[in-house]
mmCIF file of C-alpha atoms in Angstrom:
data_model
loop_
_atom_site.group_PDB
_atom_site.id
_atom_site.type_symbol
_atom_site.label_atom_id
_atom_site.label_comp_id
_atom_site.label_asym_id
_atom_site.label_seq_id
_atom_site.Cartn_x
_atom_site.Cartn_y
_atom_site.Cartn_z
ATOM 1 C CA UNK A 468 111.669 -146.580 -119.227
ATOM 2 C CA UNK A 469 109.952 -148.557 -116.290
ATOM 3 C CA UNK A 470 109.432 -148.193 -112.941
ATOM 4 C CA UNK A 471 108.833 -150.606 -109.624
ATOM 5 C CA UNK A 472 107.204 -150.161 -106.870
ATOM 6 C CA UNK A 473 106.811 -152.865 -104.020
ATOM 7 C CA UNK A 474 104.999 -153.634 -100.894
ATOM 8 C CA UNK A 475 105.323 -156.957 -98.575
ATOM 9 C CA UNK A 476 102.313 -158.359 -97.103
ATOM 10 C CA UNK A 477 101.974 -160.889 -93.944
ATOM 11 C CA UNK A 478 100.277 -164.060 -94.562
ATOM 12 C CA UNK A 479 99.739 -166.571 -91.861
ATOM 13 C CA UNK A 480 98.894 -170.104 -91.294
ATOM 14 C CA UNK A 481 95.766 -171.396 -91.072
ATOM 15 C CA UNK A 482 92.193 -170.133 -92.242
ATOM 16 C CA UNK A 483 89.997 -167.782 -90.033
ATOM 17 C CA UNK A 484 87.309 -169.543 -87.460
ATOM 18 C CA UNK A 485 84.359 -170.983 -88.940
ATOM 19 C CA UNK A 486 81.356 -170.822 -86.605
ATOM 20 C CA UNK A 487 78.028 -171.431 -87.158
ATOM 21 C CA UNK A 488 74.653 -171.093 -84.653
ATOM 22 C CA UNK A 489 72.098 -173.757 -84.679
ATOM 23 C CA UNK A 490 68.204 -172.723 -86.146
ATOM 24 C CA UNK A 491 66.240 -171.496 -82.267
ATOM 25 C CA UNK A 492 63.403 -173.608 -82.207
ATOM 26 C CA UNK A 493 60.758 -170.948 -82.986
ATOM 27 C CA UNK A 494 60.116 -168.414 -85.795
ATOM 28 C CA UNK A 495 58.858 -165.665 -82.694
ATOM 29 C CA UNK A 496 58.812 -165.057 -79.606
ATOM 30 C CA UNK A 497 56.653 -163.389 -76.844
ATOM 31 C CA UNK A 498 58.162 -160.655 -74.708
ATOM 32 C CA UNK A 499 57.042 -162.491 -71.773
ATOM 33 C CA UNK A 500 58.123 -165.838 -72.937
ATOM 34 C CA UNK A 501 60.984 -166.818 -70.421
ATOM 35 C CA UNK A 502 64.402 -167.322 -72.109
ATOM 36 C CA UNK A 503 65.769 -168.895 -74.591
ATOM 37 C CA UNK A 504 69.413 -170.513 -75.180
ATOM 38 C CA UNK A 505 71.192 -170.164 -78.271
ATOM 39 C CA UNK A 506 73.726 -172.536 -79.518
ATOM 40 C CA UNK A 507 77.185 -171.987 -81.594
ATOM 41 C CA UNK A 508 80.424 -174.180 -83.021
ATOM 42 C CA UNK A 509 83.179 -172.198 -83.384
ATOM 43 C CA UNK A 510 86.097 -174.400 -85.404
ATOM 44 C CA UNK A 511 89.743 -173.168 -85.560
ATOM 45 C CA UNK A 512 93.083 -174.983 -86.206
ATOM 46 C CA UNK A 513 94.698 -172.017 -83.998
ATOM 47 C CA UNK A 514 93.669 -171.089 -80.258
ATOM 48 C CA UNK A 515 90.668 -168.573 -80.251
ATOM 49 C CA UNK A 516 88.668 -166.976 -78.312
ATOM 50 C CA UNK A 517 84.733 -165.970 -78.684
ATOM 51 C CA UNK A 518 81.882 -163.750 -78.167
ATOM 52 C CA UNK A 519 78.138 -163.455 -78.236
ATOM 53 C CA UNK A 520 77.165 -160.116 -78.776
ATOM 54 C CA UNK A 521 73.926 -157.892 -80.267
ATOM 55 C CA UNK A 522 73.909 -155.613 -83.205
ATOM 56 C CA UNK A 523 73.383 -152.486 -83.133
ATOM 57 C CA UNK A 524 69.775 -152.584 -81.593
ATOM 58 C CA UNK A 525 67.312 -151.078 -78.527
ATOM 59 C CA UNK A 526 68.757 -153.173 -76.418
ATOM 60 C CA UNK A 527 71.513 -152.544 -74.295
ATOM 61 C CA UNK A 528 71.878 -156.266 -71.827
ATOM 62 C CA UNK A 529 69.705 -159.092 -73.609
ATOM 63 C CA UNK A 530 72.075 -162.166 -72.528
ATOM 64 C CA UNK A 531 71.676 -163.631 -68.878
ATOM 65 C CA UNK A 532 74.982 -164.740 -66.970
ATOM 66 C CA UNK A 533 74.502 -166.044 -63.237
ATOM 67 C CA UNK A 534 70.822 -164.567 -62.680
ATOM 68 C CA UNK A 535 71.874 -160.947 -64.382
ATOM 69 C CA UNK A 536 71.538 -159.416 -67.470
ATOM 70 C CA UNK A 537 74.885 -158.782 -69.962
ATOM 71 C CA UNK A 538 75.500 -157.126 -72.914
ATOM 72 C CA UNK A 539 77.946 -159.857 -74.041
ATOM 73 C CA UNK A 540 78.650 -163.487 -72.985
ATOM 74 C CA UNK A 541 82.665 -164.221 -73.957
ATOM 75 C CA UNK A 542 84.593 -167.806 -74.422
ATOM 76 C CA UNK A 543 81.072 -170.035 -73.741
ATOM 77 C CA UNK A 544 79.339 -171.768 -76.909
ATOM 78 C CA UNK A 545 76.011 -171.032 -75.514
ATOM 79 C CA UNK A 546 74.555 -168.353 -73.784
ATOM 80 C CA UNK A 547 71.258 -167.478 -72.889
ATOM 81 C CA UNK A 548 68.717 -164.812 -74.270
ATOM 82 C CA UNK A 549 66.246 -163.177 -71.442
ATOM 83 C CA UNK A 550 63.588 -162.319 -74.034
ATOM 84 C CA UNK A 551 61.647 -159.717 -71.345
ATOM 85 C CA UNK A 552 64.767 -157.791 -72.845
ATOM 86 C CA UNK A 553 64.015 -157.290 -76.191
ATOM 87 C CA UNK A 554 61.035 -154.728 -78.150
ATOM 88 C CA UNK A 555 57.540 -156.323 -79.522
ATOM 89 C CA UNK A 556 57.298 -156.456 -82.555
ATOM 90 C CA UNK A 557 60.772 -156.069 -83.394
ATOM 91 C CA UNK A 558 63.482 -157.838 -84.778
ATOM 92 C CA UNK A 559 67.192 -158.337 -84.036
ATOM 93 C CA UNK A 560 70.628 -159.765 -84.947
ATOM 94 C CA UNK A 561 72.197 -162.275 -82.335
ATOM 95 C CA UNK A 562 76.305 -162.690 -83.287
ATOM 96 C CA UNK A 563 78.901 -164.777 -82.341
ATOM 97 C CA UNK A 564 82.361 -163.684 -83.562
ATOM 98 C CA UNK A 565 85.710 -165.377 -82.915
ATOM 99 C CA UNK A 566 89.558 -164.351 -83.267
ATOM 100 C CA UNK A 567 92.278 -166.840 -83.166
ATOM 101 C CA UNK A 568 95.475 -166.504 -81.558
ATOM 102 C CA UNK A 569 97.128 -165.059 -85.418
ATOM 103 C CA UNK A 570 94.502 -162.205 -84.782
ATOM 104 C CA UNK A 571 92.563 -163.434 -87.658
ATOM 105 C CA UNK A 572 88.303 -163.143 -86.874
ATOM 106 C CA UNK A 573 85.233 -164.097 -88.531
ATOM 107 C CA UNK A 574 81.668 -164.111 -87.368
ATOM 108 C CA UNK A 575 77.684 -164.829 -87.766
ATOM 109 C CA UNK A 576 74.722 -163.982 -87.388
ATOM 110 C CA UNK A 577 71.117 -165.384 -86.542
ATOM 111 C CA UNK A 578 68.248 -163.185 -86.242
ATOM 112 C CA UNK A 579 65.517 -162.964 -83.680
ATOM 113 C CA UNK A 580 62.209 -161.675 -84.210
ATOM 114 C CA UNK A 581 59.669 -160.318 -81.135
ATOM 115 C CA UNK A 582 55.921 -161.394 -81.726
ATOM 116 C CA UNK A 583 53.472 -158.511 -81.128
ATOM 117 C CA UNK A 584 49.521 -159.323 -79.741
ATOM 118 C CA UNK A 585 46.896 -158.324 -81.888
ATOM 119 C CA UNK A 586 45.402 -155.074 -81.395
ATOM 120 C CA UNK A 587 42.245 -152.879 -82.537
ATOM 121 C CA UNK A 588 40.024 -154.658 -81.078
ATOM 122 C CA UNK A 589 36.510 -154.314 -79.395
ATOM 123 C CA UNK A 590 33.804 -156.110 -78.392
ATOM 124 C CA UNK A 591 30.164 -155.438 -78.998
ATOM 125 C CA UNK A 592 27.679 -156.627 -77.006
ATOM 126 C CA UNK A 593 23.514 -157.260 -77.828
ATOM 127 C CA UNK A 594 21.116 -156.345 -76.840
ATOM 128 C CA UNK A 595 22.748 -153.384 -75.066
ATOM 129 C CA UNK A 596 20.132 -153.696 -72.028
ATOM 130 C CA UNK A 597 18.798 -156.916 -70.463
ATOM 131 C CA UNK A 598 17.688 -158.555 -67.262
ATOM 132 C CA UNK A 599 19.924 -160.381 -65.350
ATOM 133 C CA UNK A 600 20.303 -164.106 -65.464
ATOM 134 C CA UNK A 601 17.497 -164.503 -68.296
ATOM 135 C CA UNK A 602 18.260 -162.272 -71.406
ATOM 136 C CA UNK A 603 20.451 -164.048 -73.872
ATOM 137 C CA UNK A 604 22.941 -161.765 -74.617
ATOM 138 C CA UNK A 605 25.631 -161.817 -77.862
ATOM 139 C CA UNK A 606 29.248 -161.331 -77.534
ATOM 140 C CA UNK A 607 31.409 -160.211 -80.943
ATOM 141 C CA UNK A 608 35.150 -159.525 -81.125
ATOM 142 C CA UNK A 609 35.460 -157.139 -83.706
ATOM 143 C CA UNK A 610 38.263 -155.266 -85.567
ATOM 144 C CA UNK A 611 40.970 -157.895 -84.384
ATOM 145 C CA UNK A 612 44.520 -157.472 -86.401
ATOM 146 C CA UNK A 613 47.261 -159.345 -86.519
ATOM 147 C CA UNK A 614 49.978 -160.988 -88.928
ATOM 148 C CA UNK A 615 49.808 -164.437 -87.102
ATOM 149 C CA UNK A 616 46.116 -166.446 -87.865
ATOM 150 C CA UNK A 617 44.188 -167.583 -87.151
ATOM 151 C CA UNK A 618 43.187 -166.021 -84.404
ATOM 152 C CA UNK A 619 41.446 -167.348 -81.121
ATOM 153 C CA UNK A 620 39.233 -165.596 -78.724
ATOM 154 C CA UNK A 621 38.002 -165.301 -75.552
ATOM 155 C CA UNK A 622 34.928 -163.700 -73.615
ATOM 156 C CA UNK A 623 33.890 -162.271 -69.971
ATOM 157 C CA UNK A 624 33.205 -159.781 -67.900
ATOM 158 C CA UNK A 625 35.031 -157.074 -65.955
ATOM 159 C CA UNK A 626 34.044 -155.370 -62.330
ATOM 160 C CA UNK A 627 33.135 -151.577 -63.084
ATOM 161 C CA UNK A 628 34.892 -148.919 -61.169
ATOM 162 C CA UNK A 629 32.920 -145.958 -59.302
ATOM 163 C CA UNK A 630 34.208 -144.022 -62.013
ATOM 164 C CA UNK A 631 32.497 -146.274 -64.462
ATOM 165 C CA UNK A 632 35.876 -147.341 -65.623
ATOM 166 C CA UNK A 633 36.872 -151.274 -66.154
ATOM 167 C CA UNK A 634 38.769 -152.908 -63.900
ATOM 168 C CA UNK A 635 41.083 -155.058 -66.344
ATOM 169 C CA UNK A 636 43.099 -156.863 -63.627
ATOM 170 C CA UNK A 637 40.089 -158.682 -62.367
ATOM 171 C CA UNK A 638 38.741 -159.934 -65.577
ATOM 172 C CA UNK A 639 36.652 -163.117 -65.914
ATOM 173 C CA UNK A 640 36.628 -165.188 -69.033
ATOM 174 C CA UNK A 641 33.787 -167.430 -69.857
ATOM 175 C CA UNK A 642 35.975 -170.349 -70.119
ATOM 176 C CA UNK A 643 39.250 -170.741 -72.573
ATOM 177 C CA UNK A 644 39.807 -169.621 -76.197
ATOM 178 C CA UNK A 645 37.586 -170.619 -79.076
ATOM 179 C CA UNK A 646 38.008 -170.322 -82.683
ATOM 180 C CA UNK A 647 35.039 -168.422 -83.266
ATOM 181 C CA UNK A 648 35.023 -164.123 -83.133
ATOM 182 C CA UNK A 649 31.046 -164.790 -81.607
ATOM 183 C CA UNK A 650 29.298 -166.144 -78.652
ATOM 184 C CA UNK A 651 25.545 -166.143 -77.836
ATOM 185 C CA UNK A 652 23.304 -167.222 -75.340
ATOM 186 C CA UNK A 653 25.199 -165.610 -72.643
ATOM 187 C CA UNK A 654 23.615 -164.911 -69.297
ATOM 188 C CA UNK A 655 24.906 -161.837 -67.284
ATOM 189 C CA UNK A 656 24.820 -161.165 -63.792
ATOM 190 C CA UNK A 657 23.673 -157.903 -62.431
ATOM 191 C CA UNK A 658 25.552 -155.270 -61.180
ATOM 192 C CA UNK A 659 25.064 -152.088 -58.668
ATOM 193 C CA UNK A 660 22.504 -149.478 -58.650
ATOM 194 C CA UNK A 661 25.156 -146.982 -57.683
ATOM 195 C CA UNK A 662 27.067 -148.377 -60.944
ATOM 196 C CA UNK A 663 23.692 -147.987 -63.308
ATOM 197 C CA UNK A 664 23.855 -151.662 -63.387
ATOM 198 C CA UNK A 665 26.478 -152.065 -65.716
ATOM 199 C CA UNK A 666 28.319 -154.964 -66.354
ATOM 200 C CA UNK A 667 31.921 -154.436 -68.148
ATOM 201 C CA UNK A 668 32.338 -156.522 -71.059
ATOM 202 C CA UNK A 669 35.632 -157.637 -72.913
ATOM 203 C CA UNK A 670 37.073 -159.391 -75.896
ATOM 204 C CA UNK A 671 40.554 -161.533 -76.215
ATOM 205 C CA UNK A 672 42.250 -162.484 -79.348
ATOM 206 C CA UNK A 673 45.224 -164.990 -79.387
ATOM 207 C CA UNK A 674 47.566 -165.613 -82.186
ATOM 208 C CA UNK A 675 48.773 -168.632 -83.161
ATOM 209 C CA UNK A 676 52.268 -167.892 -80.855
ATOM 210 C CA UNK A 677 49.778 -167.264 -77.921
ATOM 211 C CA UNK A 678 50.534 -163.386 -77.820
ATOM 212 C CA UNK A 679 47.051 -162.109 -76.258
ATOM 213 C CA UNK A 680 45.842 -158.215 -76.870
#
């Protein structure tokens, strides 16, 4: 005794888009680092049409189309990432997918990965009292972390707020980055006697994709 069962099946011409993305020229990027494009081929023997698009992520509009943010850029081989969009520190999935005109799709992937500035810093600072504009003082960035080295760092001083808090916005570096976590020999200016003539002090570090913390 036997029995037969059948189905039917559609099978249509062609193959399914092949698309590929070109490598972005970096390995990170910096929050505040501008935009940058992105670059597909999408190959078909049928019509098709395509999209850029973001996995599931934090971000809701990372592409920018005519000077405003999108979720999605549709039917362009480029498109352009506005990477003030996107989480430090994180990483995410780019896509471009593509359906021809049999309804057949296919799609990839490149990934994109924030940078994050070092952080856990501090500075100390020697001798801890001096007089200005002759004691040689000693500057040391200490507790610095970061996955990117080496590290570079930079010195100065900050104005001191009635409060005795530092006024970060109005820092002043002695001069650019330098490869070394210490600096002596620096002279300091004096400061109010309302403010118990204190100076404010800081310390930089830079990693090697110019994130600053």
């Amino acid at each position: 005794q036997s029995e037969t069962v059948s189905t039917s099946v559609e099978v249509v011409a062609g193959s399914p888009p092949v698309l590929s993305i070109s490598n972005l020229p970096g390995t990170k990027y910096n929050a505040g680092g501008g935009f940058v494009s992105v670059l597909g081929t999408v190959s078909s023997t049928l019509g098709y049409t395509s999209m850029w698009s973001i996995d599931s992520s934090d971000v809701t509009s990372p592409f920018f189309v005519k000077s405003a943010p999108t979720p999605t850029v549709a039917n362009k081989l480029s498109a352009v990432l506005d990477l003030s969009a996107f989480t430090v520190g994180n990483s995410y999935t780019i896509r471009l997918s593509a359906t021809d005109s049999a309804g057949v799709s296919s799609f990839t992937t490149i990934s994109l990965t924030m940078n994050e500035a070092p952080g856990s810093g501090a500075v100390a600072v020697t001798p801890s009292k001096g007089v200005a504009l002759s004691t040689p003082f000693s500057f040391a960035a200490l507790g610095w972390v970061d996955e990117d080295l080496p590290l570079s760092f930079r010195f100065g001083t900050v104005p001191v707020n009635d409060d005795l808090s530092l006024n970060l916005d109005s820092a002043a570096p002695f001069g650019d980055v330098r490869s070394s976590a210490f600096m002596d020999g620096v002279a300091l200016p004096s400061s109010a006697h309302a403010l118990n003539y204190t100076v404010g002090c800081f310390s930089e570090a830079v990693d090697t994709f110019g994130a600053s913390g």
